[in-house]
Tab-separated table of N, CA and C in Angstrom:
chain	number	residue	atom	x	y	z
A	1	MET	N	-60.802	7.427	-66.697
A	1	MET	CA	-60.366	5.979	-66.580
A	1	MET	C	-60.029	5.659	-68.327
A	2	GLY	N	-59.516	4.983	-68.807
A	2	GLY	CA	-59.367	4.602	-69.960
A	2	GLY	C	-59.319	3.236	-70.011
A	3	MET	N	-59.988	2.682	-71.172
A	3	MET	CA	-59.931	1.166	-71.281
A	3	MET	C	-58.895	0.814	-72.536
A	4	VAL	N	-57.929	-0.162	-72.424
A	4	VAL	CA	-57.187	-0.529	-73.094
A	4	VAL	C	-57.105	-2.053	-73.446
A	5	LYS	N	-56.387	-2.509	-74.333
A	5	LYS	CA	-56.288	-3.720	-74.473
A	5	LYS	C	-55.063	-4.568	-74.378
A	6	CYS	N	-55.198	-5.631	-73.319
A	6	CYS	CA	-54.125	-5.844	-73.173
A	6	CYS	C	-53.430	-7.078	-74.184
A	7	GLN	N	-52.034	-6.441	-74.316
A	7	GLN	CA	-51.342	-6.787	-75.638
A	7	GLN	C	-50.915	-8.296	-75.239
A	8	TYR	N	-51.500	-9.155	-74.439
A	8	TYR	CA	-50.982	-10.722	-74.167
A	8	TYR	C	-52.355	-11.481	-74.422
A	9	CYS	N	-53.656	-11.159	-73.530
A	9	CYS	CA	-54.552	-11.901	-73.623
A	9	CYS	C	-55.632	-11.176	-74.695
A	10	LEU	N	-55.236	-9.750	-74.893
A	10	LEU	CA	-55.950	-9.078	-76.160
A	10	LEU	C	-57.568	-8.619	-75.542
A	11	VAL	N	-57.733	-8.789	-74.321
A	11	VAL	CA	-58.923	-8.513	-73.554
A	11	VAL	C	-58.973	-6.795	-73.076
A	12	LYS	N	-59.995	-6.494	-73.277
A	12	LYS	CA	-60.188	-4.597	-72.956
A	12	LYS	C	-60.155	-4.730	-71.256
A	13	GLY	N	-59.562	-3.695	-70.690
A	13	GLY	CA	-59.530	-3.689	-69.533
A	13	GLY	C	-59.424	-1.930	-69.127
A	14	ASP	N	-59.587	-1.793	-67.716
A	14	ASP	CA	-59.153	-0.465	-67.416
A	14	ASP	C	-57.570	-0.398	-67.299
A	15	LYS	N	-57.285	0.695	-67.635
A	15	LYS	CA	-55.805	1.113	-67.704
A	15	LYS	C	-55.188	0.970	-66.322
A	16	THR	N	-55.743	1.403	-65.157
A	16	THR	CA	-55.099	1.274	-63.676
A	16	THR	C	-54.997	-0.049	-63.622
A	17	LEU	N	-55.565	-0.923	-64.255
A	17	LEU	CA	-55.492	-2.580	-63.585
A	17	LEU	C	-54.464	-3.211	-64.762
A	18	MET	N	-53.604	-2.774	-65.436
A	18	MET	CA	-52.627	-3.050	-66.318
A	18	MET	C	-51.068	-2.110	-65.918
A	19	GLU	N	-50.409	-2.950	-66.489
A	19	GLU	CA	-48.647	-2.460	-66.331
A	19	GLU	C	-48.287	-2.015	-67.647
A	20	LYS	N	-47.545	-0.919	-67.823
A	20	LYS	CA	-46.946	-0.274	-69.034
A	20	LYS	C	-45.497	-0.769	-69.125
A	21	GLY	N	-45.040	-1.034	-70.109
A	21	GLY	CA	-43.575	-1.070	-70.173
A	21	GLY	C	-42.910	-2.499	-70.125
A	22	ILE	N	-44.027	-3.319	-69.978
A	22	ILE	CA	-43.343	-4.684	-69.968
A	22	ILE	C	-43.438	-5.235	-71.343
A	23	HIS	N	-44.521	-5.332	-72.169
A	23	HIS	CA	-44.667	-5.608	-73.511
A	23	HIS	C	-44.206	-4.087	-74.553
A	24	LYS	N	-43.715	-4.241	-75.405
A	24	LYS	CA	-42.920	-2.938	-76.206
A	24	LYS	C	-44.232	-2.207	-76.761
A	25	LYS	N	-45.354	-3.028	-77.167
A	25	LYS	CA	-46.579	-2.474	-77.744
A	25	LYS	C	-47.569	-1.678	-76.573
A	26	GLY	N	-47.528	-2.110	-75.418
A	26	GLY	CA	-48.536	-1.136	-74.581
A	26	GLY	C	-48.747	-2.011	-73.166
A	27	TYR	N	-49.909	-1.826	-72.894
A	27	TYR	CA	-50.226	-2.503	-71.663
A	27	TYR	C	-50.396	-4.293	-71.397
A	28	ILE	N	-50.458	-4.729	-70.032
A	28	ILE	CA	-50.576	-5.771	-70.006
A	28	ILE	C	-51.096	-6.103	-68.801
A	29	HIS	N	-52.247	-6.860	-68.548
A	29	HIS	CA	-53.152	-7.002	-67.199
A	29	HIS	C	-51.818	-7.549	-66.250
A	30	LYS	N	-51.905	-7.139	-64.872
A	30	LYS	CA	-51.349	-7.302	-63.856
A	30	LYS	C	-51.028	-9.107	-63.571
A	31	ASN	N	-52.331	-9.727	-63.758
A	31	ASN	CA	-52.322	-11.084	-63.624
A	31	ASN	C	-51.606	-11.873	-64.744
A	32	CYS	N	-51.574	-11.218	-66.080
A	32	CYS	CA	-50.876	-11.815	-67.274
A	32	CYS	C	-49.564	-11.869	-67.320
A	33	ILE	N	-48.950	-11.156	-66.404
A	33	ILE	CA	-47.463	-10.879	-66.588
A	33	ILE	C	-46.437	-11.872	-66.538
A	34	VAL	N	-46.994	-13.010	-65.650
A	34	VAL	CA	-46.266	-14.214	-65.396
A	34	VAL	C	-46.418	-15.131	-66.419
A	35	ASP	N	-47.451	-15.051	-66.956
A	35	ASP	CA	-48.061	-16.268	-68.344
A	35	ASP	C	-47.006	-15.492	-69.440
A	36	PHE	N	-47.267	-14.176	-69.453
A	36	PHE	CA	-46.174	-13.639	-70.718
A	36	PHE	C	-44.892	-13.618	-70.707
A	37	ARG	N	-44.161	-13.460	-69.403
A	37	ARG	CA	-42.891	-13.898	-69.370
A	37	ARG	C	-42.384	-15.137	-69.671
A	38	ASP	N	-43.343	-16.351	-69.083
A	38	ASP	CA	-43.042	-17.762	-69.170
A	38	ASP	C	-43.325	-18.143	-71.043
A	39	ASN	N	-44.130	-17.224	-71.724
A	39	ASN	CA	-44.326	-17.308	-73.122
A	39	ASN	C	-42.758	-16.938	-73.908
A	40	GLU	N	-42.341	-15.771	-73.408
A	40	GLU	CA	-41.464	-14.988	-73.640
A	40	GLU	C	-40.063	-15.939	-73.638
A	41	LYS	N	-39.885	-16.554	-72.306
A	41	LYS	CA	-38.896	-17.240	-72.321
A	41	LYS	C	-39.415	-18.545	-73.454
A	42	LYS	N	-40.029	-19.080	-73.543
A	42	LYS	CA	-40.399	-20.169	-74.322
A	42	LYS	C	-40.006	-19.848	-75.735
A	43	LYS	N	-40.580	-18.707	-76.014
A	43	LYS	CA	-40.115	-18.066	-77.668
A	43	LYS	C	-38.586	-17.948	-77.813
A	44	ALA	N	-37.724	-17.609	-76.706
A	44	ALA	CA	-36.310	-17.363	-76.457
A	44	ALA	C	-35.675	-18.708	-76.972
A	45	VAL	N	-36.381	-19.789	-76.220
A	45	VAL	CA	-35.570	-21.363	-76.142
A	45	VAL	C	-35.756	-21.946	-77.569
A	46	GLU	N	-37.146	-21.618	-78.316
A	46	GLU	CA	-37.124	-22.055	-79.630
A	46	GLU	C	-36.551	-21.345	-80.572
A	47	GLN	N	-36.274	-20.005	-80.662
A	47	GLN	CA	-35.284	-19.105	-81.332
A	47	GLN	C	-34.087	-19.762	-81.469
A	48	GLU	N	-33.464	-20.051	-80.302
A	48	GLU	CA	-32.249	-20.514	-80.137
A	48	GLU	C	-32.195	-21.845	-80.793
A	49	GLN	N	-33.004	-22.980	-80.927
A	49	GLN	CA	-32.727	-24.026	-81.237
A	49	GLN	C	-33.074	-24.035	-82.475
A	50	ARG	N	-33.778	-23.133	-83.096
A	50	ARG	CA	-34.057	-22.908	-84.494
A	50	ARG	C	-32.726	-22.119	-85.161
A	51	ARG	N	-32.034	-21.379	-84.368
A	51	ARG	CA	-30.926	-21.051	-84.587
A	51	ARG	C	-29.642	-22.110	-85.003
A	52	GLU	N	-29.840	-22.965	-84.194
A	52	GLU	CA	-28.967	-24.366	-84.015
A	52	GLU	C	-29.078	-25.040	-85.226
A	53	LEU	N	-30.331	-25.316	-85.596
A	53	LEU	CA	-30.660	-26.241	-86.498
A	53	LEU	C	-30.297	-25.564	-87.752
A	54	TYR	N	-30.400	-24.362	-88.046
A	54	TYR	CA	-30.277	-23.619	-89.123
A	54	TYR	C	-28.495	-23.775	-89.437
A	55	SER	N	-27.774	-23.739	-88.617
A	55	SER	CA	-26.484	-23.445	-88.368
A	55	SER	C	-25.923	-24.877	-88.820
A	56	TYR	N	-26.624	-26.074	-88.361
A	56	TYR	CA	-26.158	-27.110	-88.663
A	56	TYR	C	-26.803	-27.485	-90.279
A	57	LEU	N	-27.504	-26.911	-90.575
A	57	LEU	CA	-27.871	-27.262	-92.150
A	57	LEU	C	-27.232	-26.322	-93.122
A	58	LEU	N	-26.627	-25.512	-92.510
A	58	LEU	CA	-25.358	-24.530	-93.209
A	58	LEU	C	-24.347	-25.529	-93.913
A	59	CYS	N	-23.915	-26.030	-92.646
A	59	CYS	CA	-22.717	-26.534	-92.735
A	59	CYS	C	-22.985	-27.910	-93.463
A	60	LEU	N	-24.355	-28.523	-93.108
A	60	LEU	CA	-24.279	-29.994	-93.456
A	60	LEU	C	-24.555	-30.002	-95.063
A	61	HIS	N	-24.973	-28.788	-95.610
A	61	HIS	CA	-25.586	-28.738	-96.994
A	61	HIS	C	-24.279	-27.701	-97.982
A	62	ASN	N	-23.407	-27.138	-97.057
A	62	ASN	CA	-22.291	-26.332	-97.525
A	62	ASN	C	-22.869	-25.088	-98.277
A	63	ALA	N	-24.041	-24.619	-97.738
A	63	ALA	CA	-24.793	-23.439	-98.628
A	63	ALA	C	-24.420	-22.135	-97.491
A	64	ILE	N	-24.775	-21.202	-98.474
A	64	ILE	CA	-24.768	-19.729	-97.681
A	64	ILE	C	-25.927	-19.496	-97.198
A	65	GLU	N	-27.022	-19.962	-97.882
A	65	GLU	CA	-28.438	-19.797	-96.794
A	65	GLU	C	-29.247	-20.835	-97.242
A	66	ILE	N	-30.286	-21.395	-96.476
A	66	ILE	CA	-31.068	-22.183	-96.618
A	66	ILE	C	-32.383	-21.561	-97.295
A	67	PRO	N	-32.856	-22.435	-98.489
A	67	PRO	CA	-34.017	-21.436	-98.955
A	67	PRO	C	-35.049	-21.275	-98.272
A	68	ALA	N	-36.035	-20.405	-98.429
A	68	ALA	CA	-37.327	-20.296	-97.184
A	68	ALA	C	-38.379	-21.325	-97.456
A	69	ARG	N	-38.340	-21.902	-98.448
A	69	ARG	CA	-39.143	-22.976	-98.919
A	69	ARG	C	-38.853	-24.236	-97.674
A	70	ASN	N	-37.506	-24.955	-97.815
A	70	ASN	CA	-37.299	-25.618	-96.866
A	70	ASN	C	-37.266	-25.423	-95.482
A	71	LEU	N	-37.270	-23.981	-94.980
A	71	LEU	CA	-37.354	-23.593	-93.586
A	71	LEU	C	-38.896	-23.574	-93.336
A	72	LEU	N	-40.278	-23.299	-94.350
A	72	LEU	CA	-41.352	-23.435	-94.176
A	72	LEU	C	-41.598	-24.653	-93.592
A	73	ARG	N	-40.883	-25.695	-94.609
A	73	ARG	CA	-41.297	-27.200	-94.404
A	73	ARG	C	-41.065	-27.402	-92.894
A	74	LEU	N	-39.896	-27.097	-92.777
A	74	LEU	CA	-39.215	-27.639	-91.137
A	74	LEU	C	-40.078	-26.948	-90.437
A	75	LYS	N	-40.460	-25.598	-90.350
A	75	LYS	CA	-41.744	-25.019	-89.322
A	75	LYS	C	-42.992	-25.800	-89.641
A	76	GLU	N	-43.391	-26.456	-90.545
A	76	GLU	CA	-44.655	-26.958	-90.716
A	76	GLU	C	-44.544	-28.186	-89.900
A	77	ILE	N	-43.327	-28.990	-90.026
A	77	ILE	CA	-43.212	-30.577	-89.217
A	77	ILE	C	-43.113	-29.751	-88.072
A	78	LYS	N	-42.543	-29.020	-87.672
A	78	LYS	CA	-42.520	-28.579	-86.104
A	78	LYS	C	-44.166	-28.203	-85.380
A	79	GLU	N	-44.918	-27.774	-86.204
A	79	GLU	CA	-46.172	-26.980	-85.731
A	79	GLU	C	-47.315	-28.073	-85.904
A	80	ASN	N	-47.076	-28.873	-87.046
A	80	ASN	CA	-48.158	-30.107	-87.293
A	80	ASN	C	-47.693	-31.270	-86.729
A	81	LYS	N	-46.604	-31.788	-86.263
A	81	LYS	CA	-46.429	-33.096	-85.735
A	81	LYS	C	-46.034	-32.853	-84.095
A	82	ASN	N	-46.132	-31.577	-83.945
A	82	ASN	CA	-45.329	-31.054	-82.529
A	82	ASN	C	-44.334	-31.683	-82.017
A	83	ILE	N	-43.173	-31.186	-83.171
A	83	ILE	CA	-41.929	-31.812	-82.952
A	83	ILE	C	-41.069	-30.780	-82.446
A	84	GLU	N	-40.243	-30.375	-81.583
A	84	GLU	CA	-39.561	-29.227	-81.200
A	84	GLU	C	-38.374	-29.169	-82.401
A	85	TYR	N	-37.755	-28.018	-82.422
A	85	TYR	CA	-36.216	-28.067	-83.300
A	85	TYR	C	-35.108	-28.945	-82.770
A	86	LYS	N	-35.263	-28.889	-81.475
A	86	LYS	CA	-34.059	-29.608	-80.821
A	86	LYS	C	-34.152	-31.283	-81.235
A	87	LEU	N	-35.179	-31.639	-81.247
A	87	LEU	CA	-35.083	-33.166	-81.903
A	87	LEU	C	-35.368	-33.292	-83.341
A	88	ILE	N	-35.469	-32.042	-83.945
A	88	ILE	CA	-35.369	-32.127	-85.537
A	88	ILE	C	-33.711	-32.447	-85.600
A	89	LEU	N	-33.171	-31.619	-84.985
A	89	LEU	CA	-31.730	-31.704	-85.007
A	89	LEU	C	-31.077	-32.780	-84.734
A	90	GLU	N	-31.484	-33.586	-83.710
A	90	GLU	CA	-31.089	-34.843	-83.266
A	90	GLU	C	-31.412	-36.010	-84.214
A	91	ALA	N	-32.310	-35.830	-85.158
A	91	ALA	CA	-32.896	-36.576	-85.983
A	91	ALA	C	-31.881	-36.421	-87.191
A	92	TYR	N	-31.592	-35.195	-87.910
A	92	TYR	CA	-30.485	-34.998	-88.815
A	92	TYR	C	-29.453	-35.726	-88.262
A	93	LYS	N	-28.489	-35.301	-86.696
A	93	LYS	CA	-27.306	-35.952	-86.503
A	93	LYS	C	-27.612	-37.671	-86.433
A	94	ILE	N	-28.290	-38.308	-86.302
A	94	ILE	CA	-28.881	-39.582	-86.081
A	94	ILE	C	-28.386	-40.127	-87.822
A	95	SER	N	-28.957	-39.482	-88.600
A	95	SER	CA	-29.035	-39.646	-89.824
A	95	SER	C	-28.205	-39.255	-90.875
A	96	GLU	N	-26.951	-38.617	-90.129
A	96	GLU	CA	-26.519	-37.733	-90.880
A	96	GLU	C	-25.382	-38.389	-91.890
A	97	GLU	N	-25.046	-39.686	-91.509
A	97	GLU	CA	-24.242	-40.499	-92.521
A	97	GLU	C	-25.117	-40.718	-93.851
A	98	LYS	N	-26.468	-41.280	-93.761
A	98	LYS	CA	-27.118	-41.305	-94.825
A	98	LYS	C	-27.305	-39.876	-95.643
A	99	ILE	N	-27.424	-39.094	-95.055
A	99	ILE	CA	-27.637	-37.635	-95.958
A	99	ILE	C	-26.500	-37.336	-96.464
A	100	LYS	N	-25.237	-37.429	-96.080
A	100	LYS	CA	-24.141	-37.151	-96.209
A	100	LYS	C	-23.862	-37.805	-97.683
A	101	TRP	N	-24.137	-39.465	-97.331
A	101	TRP	CA	-24.090	-39.947	-98.569
A	101	TRP	C	-24.935	-39.810	-99.999
A	102	PHE	N	-25.889	-39.243	-99.568
A	102	PHE	CA	-27.002	-39.149	-100.399
A	102	PHE	C	-26.574	-37.774	-101.127
A	103	ILE	N	-25.867	-36.582	-100.237
A	103	ILE	CA	-25.729	-35.489	-100.791
A	103	ILE	C	-24.331	-35.630	-102.134
A	104	SER	N	-23.738	-36.382	-101.852
A	104	SER	CA	-22.169	-36.781	-102.619
A	104	SER	C	-22.678	-37.677	-103.657
A	105	ASN	N	-23.345	-38.828	-103.437
A	105	ASN	CA	-23.691	-39.990	-104.643
A	105	ASN	C	-24.869	-39.253	-105.414
A	106	VAL	N	-26.121	-39.072	-105.000
A	106	VAL	CA	-27.223	-38.590	-105.487
A	106	VAL	C	-27.517	-37.089	-106.122
A	107	LEU	N	-27.307	-36.298	-105.151
A	107	LEU	CA	-27.306	-34.763	-105.603
A	107	LEU	C	-26.266	-34.273	-106.059
A	108	ASP	N	-24.849	-35.161	-106.004
A	108	ASP	CA	-23.917	-34.271	-106.560
A	108	ASP	C	-23.669	-33.069	-106.045
A	109	TYR	N	-23.633	-32.912	-104.596
A	109	TYR	CA	-23.472	-31.809	-103.898
A	109	TYR	C	-24.424	-30.566	-104.310
A	110	ARG	N	-25.359	-30.938	-105.212
A	110	ARG	CA	-26.406	-29.660	-104.953
A	110	ARG	C	-26.886	-29.380	-103.909
A	111	ASN	N	-26.768	-28.095	-103.576
A	111	ASN	CA	-27.564	-27.639	-102.286
A	111	ASN	C	-28.943	-26.584	-102.549
A	112	ASP	N	-29.675	-26.869	-103.974
A	112	ASP	CA	-30.712	-25.858	-104.039
A	112	ASP	C	-31.941	-26.871	-103.150
A	113	SER	N	-33.092	-26.131	-103.594
A	113	SER	CA	-33.993	-26.364	-102.485
A	113	SER	C	-34.733	-27.762	-102.763
A	114	GLU	N	-35.085	-28.482	-103.862
A	114	GLU	CA	-35.157	-29.360	-104.084
A	114	GLU	C	-34.180	-30.767	-103.490
A	115	GLY	N	-32.987	-30.398	-103.497
A	115	GLY	CA	-32.168	-31.246	-102.804
A	115	GLY	C	-31.920	-31.032	-101.154
A	116	ILE	N	-32.185	-30.054	-100.759
A	116	ILE	CA	-32.428	-29.889	-99.350
A	116	ILE	C	-33.509	-30.609	-98.803
A	117	ASN	N	-35.028	-30.531	-99.740
A	117	ASN	CA	-36.210	-30.762	-99.368
A	117	ASN	C	-35.908	-32.499	-99.108
A	118	ALA	N	-35.387	-33.116	-100.449
A	118	ALA	CA	-34.963	-34.773	-100.273
A	118	ALA	C	-34.094	-35.089	-98.969
A	119	CYS	N	-33.166	-34.236	-98.532
A	119	CYS	CA	-32.636	-34.569	-97.033
A	119	CYS	C	-33.468	-34.195	-96.270
A	120	ILE	N	-34.239	-33.308	-96.182
A	120	ILE	CA	-35.316	-33.445	-95.023
A	120	ILE	C	-36.344	-34.734	-94.937
A	121	THR	N	-36.742	-34.993	-96.115
A	121	THR	CA	-37.497	-36.372	-96.153
A	121	THR	C	-36.839	-37.532	-95.905
A	122	LEU	N	-35.293	-37.627	-95.972
A	122	LEU	CA	-34.375	-38.889	-95.658
A	122	LEU	C	-34.561	-38.648	-94.077
A	123	MET	N	-34.222	-37.341	-93.567
A	123	MET	CA	-34.046	-37.309	-92.092
A	123	MET	C	-35.371	-37.725	-91.412
A	124	LEU	N	-36.444	-37.432	-92.054
A	124	LEU	CA	-37.851	-37.685	-91.138
A	124	LEU	C	-38.173	-39.243	-91.570
A	125	LYS	N	-37.780	-39.816	-92.419
A	125	LYS	CA	-37.521	-41.687	-92.599
A	125	LYS	C	-36.628	-42.058	-91.724
A	126	HIS	N	-35.494	-41.620	-91.458
A	126	HIS	CA	-34.478	-42.592	-91.162
A	126	HIS	C	-34.073	-42.031	-89.645
A	127	GLY	N	-34.567	-40.707	-89.379
A	127	GLY	CA	-34.152	-40.142	-87.898
A	127	GLY	C	-34.976	-39.647	-87.183
A	128	ILE	N	-35.904	-39.012	-87.238
A	128	ILE	CA	-36.881	-38.686	-86.322
A	128	ILE	C	-37.632	-39.905	-85.307
A	129	ASN	N	-37.906	-41.119	-85.626
A	129	ASN	CA	-38.081	-42.099	-84.702
A	129	ASN	C	-37.088	-42.337	-83.845
A	130	PRO	N	-36.072	-42.736	-84.632
A	130	PRO	CA	-34.947	-43.111	-83.435
A	130	PRO	C	-34.629	-42.131	-82.475
A	131	ALA	N	-34.450	-40.779	-83.116
A	131	ALA	CA	-34.093	-39.581	-81.898
A	131	ALA	C	-35.090	-39.680	-81.224
A	132	PHE	N	-36.388	-39.804	-81.238
A	132	PHE	CA	-37.562	-39.804	-80.552
A	132	PHE	C	-37.413	-40.768	-79.443
A	133	GLN	N	-36.977	-42.253	-80.192
A	133	GLN	CA	-36.991	-43.429	-79.093
A	133	GLN	C	-35.665	-43.010	-78.256
A	134	GLU	N	-34.267	-42.617	-78.561
A	134	GLU	CA	-33.414	-42.395	-77.897
A	134	GLU	C	-33.557	-41.049	-76.884
A	135	ARG	N	-34.401	-40.492	-76.968
A	135	ARG	CA	-34.827	-39.440	-75.957
A	135	ARG	C	-35.724	-39.976	-74.848
A	136	LYS	N	-36.689	-40.868	-75.221
A	136	LYS	CA	-37.393	-41.565	-74.127
A	136	LYS	C	-36.551	-42.674	-73.437
A	137	ASN	N	-35.479	-43.467	-74.269
A	137	ASN	CA	-34.510	-43.787	-73.384
A	137	ASN	C	-33.940	-43.311	-72.405
A	138	LYS	N	-33.232	-41.981	-72.975
A	138	LYS	CA	-32.423	-41.361	-71.992
A	138	LYS	C	-33.239	-40.899	-70.812
A	139	ALA	N	-34.633	-40.260	-71.267
A	139	ALA	CA	-35.358	-39.720	-70.163
A	139	ALA	C	-35.656	-40.978	-68.762
A	140	LYS	N	-35.810	-42.203	-69.298
A	140	LYS	CA	-36.142	-43.637	-68.585
A	140	LYS	C	-35.254	-43.743	-67.645
A	141	GLN	N	-33.653	-43.688	-68.142
A	141	GLN	CA	-32.538	-43.991	-67.622
A	141	GLN	C	-32.202	-42.938	-66.351
A	142	GLU	N	-32.738	-41.709	-66.813
A	142	GLU	CA	-32.498	-40.681	-65.972
A	142	GLU	C	-33.224	-41.201	-64.481
A	143	ILE	N	-34.570	-41.164	-64.798
A	143	ILE	CA	-35.674	-41.427	-63.798
A	143	ILE	C	-34.998	-42.934	-63.032
A	144	HIS	N	-34.136	-43.737	-63.997
A	144	HIS	CA	-33.635	-45.063	-63.105
A	144	HIS	C	-32.397	-44.311	-62.264
A	145	GLN	N	-31.437	-43.658	-62.958
A	145	GLN	CA	-30.672	-43.196	-62.132
A	145	GLN	C	-30.930	-42.598	-60.884
A	146	LYS	N	-32.125	-41.902	-60.739
A	146	LYS	CA	-32.482	-41.034	-59.857
A	146	LYS	C	-33.111	-41.714	-58.862
A	147	GLU	N	-33.562	-42.930	-58.956
A	147	GLU	CA	-34.472	-44.006	-58.313
A	147	GLU	C	-33.525	-44.571	-57.419
A	148	MET	N	-32.286	-44.922	-58.083
A	148	MET	CA	-31.336	-45.764	-57.585
A	148	MET	C	-30.668	-45.056	-56.271
A	149	TYR	N	-30.160	-43.627	-56.911
A	149	TYR	CA	-29.503	-43.013	-55.934
A	149	TYR	C	-30.438	-42.662	-54.785
A	150	GLU	N	-31.701	-42.511	-55.023
A	150	GLU	CA	-32.447	-42.378	-53.595
A	150	GLU	C	-32.691	-43.729	-52.730
A	151	VAL	N	-32.289	-44.728	-53.369
A	151	VAL	CA	-32.511	-45.831	-52.576
A	151	VAL	C	-31.117	-46.305	-52.128
A	152	LYS	N	-29.966	-45.880	-52.666
A	152	LYS	CA	-28.783	-45.936	-52.021
A	152	LYS	C	-28.630	-45.049	-50.964
A	153	THR	N	-29.317	-43.621	-51.119
A	153	THR	CA	-29.248	-42.914	-50.149
A	153	THR	C	-29.728	-43.460	-48.606
A	154	ARG	N	-31.085	-43.859	-49.195
A	154	ARG	CA	-32.021	-44.241	-47.852
A	154	ARG	C	-30.814	-45.671	-47.429
A	155	ALA	N	-30.522	-46.730	-47.802
A	155	ALA	CA	-29.759	-47.711	-47.323
A	155	ALA	C	-28.588	-47.100	-46.614
A	156	ASP	N	-28.091	-46.296	-47.146
A	156	ASP	CA	-26.923	-45.129	-46.260
A	156	ASP	C	-27.054	-44.790	-45.315
A	157	MET	N	-28.305	-44.450	-44.944
A	157	MET	CA	-28.716	-43.527	-43.550
A	157	MET	C	-29.101	-44.574	-43.007
A	158	SER	N	-29.979	-45.713	-43.266
A	158	SER	CA	-30.287	-46.844	-42.396
A	158	SER	C	-29.170	-47.585	-41.912
A	159	LEU	N	-28.121	-47.351	-42.450
A	159	LEU	CA	-26.558	-48.288	-42.156
A	159	LEU	C	-26.408	-47.896	-40.919
A	160	GLY	N	-26.620	-46.431	-40.732
A	160	GLY	CA	-25.731	-45.993	-39.667
A	160	GLY	C	-26.813	-46.191	-38.468
A	161	ALA	N	-28.047	-46.414	-38.562
A	161	ALA	CA	-28.631	-46.955	-37.431
A	161	ALA	C	-28.400	-48.500	-36.918
A	162	ALA	N	-28.194	-48.984	-37.986
A	162	ALA	CA	-27.764	-50.862	-37.704
A	162	ALA	C	-26.473	-50.299	-37.095
A	163	ALA	N	-25.374	-49.775	-37.613
A	163	ALA	CA	-24.197	-49.765	-37.012
A	163	ALA	C	-23.925	-49.296	-35.369
A	164	ARG	N	-24.940	-48.689	-35.436
A	164	ARG	CA	-24.930	-48.135	-33.804
A	164	ARG	C	-25.748	-49.226	-33.023
A	165	SER	N	-26.793	-49.860	-33.076
A	165	SER	CA	-27.217	-51.039	-32.461
A	165	SER	C	-26.186	-52.052	-32.144
A	166	LYS	N	-26.035	-52.675	-30.974
A	166	LYS	CA	-25.307	-53.754	-30.824
A	166	LYS	C	-25.693	-54.965	-31.184
A	167	VAL	N	-24.839	-55.712	-31.805
A	167	VAL	CA	-25.185	-57.141	-32.341
A	167	VAL	C	-24.084	-57.808	-31.593
A	168	LYS	N	-24.497	-58.882	-31.025
A	168	LYS	CA	-23.959	-59.652	-30.041
A	168	LYS	C	-23.160	-60.993	-30.993
A	169	ASP	N	-21.934	-60.900	-30.568
A	169	ASP	CA	-21.015	-61.963	-31.189
A	169	ASP	C	-21.110	-63.087	-30.597
A	170	GLU	N	-21.035	-64.433	-30.863
A	170	GLU	CA	-20.998	-65.438	-30.110
A	170	GLU	C	-19.409	-65.574	-29.553
A	171	MET	N	-18.521	-65.403	-30.162
A	171	MET	CA	-17.185	-65.481	-29.804
A	171	MET	C	-16.304	-64.386	-28.996
A	172	ASP	N	-17.370	-63.007	-28.519
A	172	ASP	CA	-17.109	-62.205	-27.840
A	172	ASP	C	-16.886	-62.774	-26.700
A	173	ILE	N	-15.579	-62.180	-26.293
A	173	ILE	CA	-15.305	-62.578	-24.571
A	173	ILE	C	-15.054	-61.532	-23.794
A	174	SER	N	-15.565	-60.462	-23.923
A	174	SER	CA	-15.395	-58.858	-23.410
A	174	SER	C	-16.044	-58.878	-22.010
A	175	HIS	N	-16.950	-59.822	-21.963
A	175	HIS	CA	-18.021	-59.762	-20.878
A	175	HIS	C	-16.799	-60.799	-19.461
A	176	LEU	N	-15.969	-61.312	-19.917
A	176	LEU	CA	-15.177	-62.210	-19.112
A	176	LEU	C	-13.750	-61.070	-18.852
A	177	LEU	N	-13.309	-60.319	-19.375
A	177	LEU	CA	-12.413	-59.497	-19.109
A	177	LEU	C	-12.898	-58.407	-17.825
């Protein structure tokens, strides 16, 4: 029986208590598999969001590539402020007109590292808080719509019981017939 290190939790354990082939580097504890797969899904979502942001930046700055320095700054913003790439993209879209004006009138269409860095600063200054607020408002609205749907559904269900019960009408003469 050999002892090997789990590639997810990095704790050594008996090889027979682990699965091989789930992680490309080696073994994973059987009880770490679910967490490992969840983590892989989160990484894939983050990778897709980063790819969308990168594509947007290429178009916005009319560039062939974004300098590594700027990508590093965006990564630091994401990690230090705990902001996902999707929210950064939303912030860019909110402040897009100001950034385009800045690119054409101040940067004279320069798309070097300093120019892109200035646009990141503009996005943070004019876009990140409104994007965050818009997201919060959207979440509140979705919750409100869900609650209204549930109230309406309950009301519709109770209407059936009220319709079935007999209501006496003062003008009803059916008992005389």
